[in-house]
Tab-separated table of C-alpha atoms and ligand atoms in Angstrom:
chain	number	residue	atom	x	y	z
A	1	MET	CA	-18.182	-8.785	-25.755
A	2	ASP	CA	-15.685	-11.256	-24.476
A	3	SER	CA	-17.383	-13.540	-22.204
A	4	SER	CA	-14.010	-14.720	-20.510
A	5	PHE	CA	-13.750	-10.977	-19.250
A	6	ALA	CA	-13.754	-11.206	-15.346
A	7	PRO	CA	-15.903	-8.444	-13.672
A	8	PRO	CA	-13.691	-5.632	-11.996
A	9	PHE	CA	-15.757	-5.670	-8.797
A	10	PHE	CA	-18.025	-7.792	-6.822
A	11	ILE	CA	-20.733	-6.630	-4.496
A	12	ALA	CA	-19.715	-6.952	-0.460
A	13	LYS	CA	-22.956	-6.606	1.442
A	14	LEU	CA	-22.902	-6.347	5.354
A	15	SER	CA	-25.523	-8.267	7.519
A	16	PRO	CA	-27.597	-7.265	9.139
A	17	SER	CA	-27.216	-3.713	8.356
A	18	GLU	CA	-27.725	-4.375	4.558
A	19	GLN	CA	-24.932	-1.744	3.696
A	20	GLN	CA	-23.587	-2.673	0.259
A	21	VAL	CA	-20.266	-1.519	-1.462
A	22	ASP	CA	-18.489	-2.476	-4.770
A	23	ALA	CA	-15.587	-4.919	-3.621
A	24	TRP	CA	-12.967	-4.377	-6.497
A	25	ALA	CA	-11.071	-7.427	-7.404
A	26	ASP	CA	-7.597	-5.658	-7.281
A	27	GLN	CA	-7.754	-3.758	-4.198
A	28	SER	CA	-8.141	-4.825	-0.539
A	29	LEU	CA	-11.721	-5.545	0.839
A	30	LEU	CA	-10.731	-2.864	3.548
A	31	ASP	CA	-10.147	-0.250	0.777
A	32	SER	CA	-13.527	-1.168	-0.913
A	33	LEU	CA	-15.485	-1.022	2.290
A	34	GLU	CA	-14.034	2.316	3.111
A	35	GLN	CA	-14.546	3.644	-0.295
A	36	GLY	CA	-18.276	2.853	0.222
A	37	GLY	CA	-18.459	4.621	3.398
A	38	VAL	CA	-18.259	1.785	5.631
A	39	ASP	CA	-16.594	2.722	9.046
A	40	TRP	CA	-14.528	-0.626	9.173
A	41	PRO	CA	-11.909	-0.914	12.190
A	42	SER	CA	-8.281	-0.830	11.049
A	43	SER	CA	-5.125	-0.298	12.324
A	44	CYS	CA	-1.668	-1.850	10.601
A	45	ARG	CA	-3.412	-2.524	7.320
A	46	ASN	CA	-0.810	-5.430	6.594
A	47	GLY	CA	-2.352	-8.396	7.886
A	48	THR	CA	-0.884	-8.546	11.409
A	49	CYS	CA	-2.689	-6.438	14.149
A	50	ARG	CA	-6.192	-8.193	13.555
A	51	THR	CA	-7.858	-5.197	14.304
A	52	CYS	CA	-9.823	-5.334	11.130
A	53	LEU	CA	-10.895	-8.995	11.654
A	54	GLY	CA	-14.357	-9.958	10.341
A	55	GLN	CA	-16.592	-12.821	9.620
A	56	LEU	CA	-17.622	-14.044	6.291
A	57	VAL	CA	-21.077	-15.179	6.044
A	58	SER	CA	-20.903	-16.241	2.365
A	59	GLY	CA	-18.452	-15.653	-0.585
A	60	LYS	CA	-14.812	-16.388	-0.945
A	61	VAL	CA	-11.614	-14.022	-0.701
A	62	ARG	CA	-8.036	-14.706	-1.487
A	63	TYR	CA	-4.876	-13.395	0.217
A	64	GLU	CA	-1.521	-12.093	-1.615
A	65	ILE	CA	0.554	-12.764	1.527
A	66	ASP	CA	1.343	-16.388	2.658
A	67	TRP	CA	0.217	-15.689	6.195
A	68	PRO	CA	-2.602	-13.491	6.525
A	69	GLY	CA	-2.617	-13.571	10.438
A	70	LEU	CA	-5.288	-16.181	10.704
A	71	SER	CA	-5.134	-19.711	11.819
A	72	PRO	CA	-6.337	-22.450	9.537
A	73	GLU	CA	-9.142	-22.808	11.986
A	74	GLU	CA	-10.105	-19.325	11.817
A	75	LEU	CA	-9.817	-19.298	8.043
A	76	GLU	CA	-12.095	-22.250	7.973
A	77	GLN	CA	-14.660	-20.622	10.308
A	78	GLY	CA	-14.859	-17.761	7.702
A	79	CYS	CA	-12.639	-15.157	9.449
A	80	VAL	CA	-11.432	-12.733	7.240
A	81	LEU	CA	-8.695	-9.823	7.549
A	82	PRO	CA	-10.222	-7.249	5.032
A	83	CYS	CA	-7.002	-5.485	5.007
A	84	VAL	CA	-5.176	-7.913	3.117
A	85	ALA	CA	-8.041	-10.037	1.564
A	86	TYR	CA	-9.213	-9.577	-2.083
A	87	PRO	CA	-12.625	-10.739	-3.070
A	88	GLU	CA	-13.355	-13.441	-5.442
A	89	GLU	CA	-17.011	-13.498	-5.782
A	90	ASP	CA	-19.968	-11.453	-4.149
A	91	LEU	CA	-19.616	-11.548	-0.306
A	92	VAL	CA	-21.696	-11.204	2.633
A	93	LEU	CA	-19.883	-9.895	5.878
A	94	GLU	CA	-21.294	-9.579	9.393
A	95	ASP	CA	-21.368	-5.943	10.351
A	96	PRO	CA	-18.069	-4.891	12.356
A	97	LEU	CA	-18.487	-4.789	16.015
B	101	FES	S1	-5.604	-3.702	10.047
B	101	FES	FE1	-4.194	-4.840	10.861
B	101	FES	S2	-4.682	-6.878	10.429
B	101	FES	FE2	-6.130	-5.599	9.167
């Protein structure tokens, strides 16, 4: 097996509920959460309304748009917009409010 092969998905865990979903590298975190049966709030699905705003406990995401609707301070604090975020490794997220 080619050792440079990137895993097609990571694990996204919710805390403290411990719900867990497959977080596919090539689809938004919101889509993965919904596919995994998580009832995550959403509206615009394009990174502007902030309805889906969540909090990362650990792990890293990337954005495919330049401005994901978060301030640099919020990004630093681990805020995440799952509708436009793609996982780069296993994640832990706080449960949605
Ligand atoms: S659903 Fe609107 S910012 Fe994510």
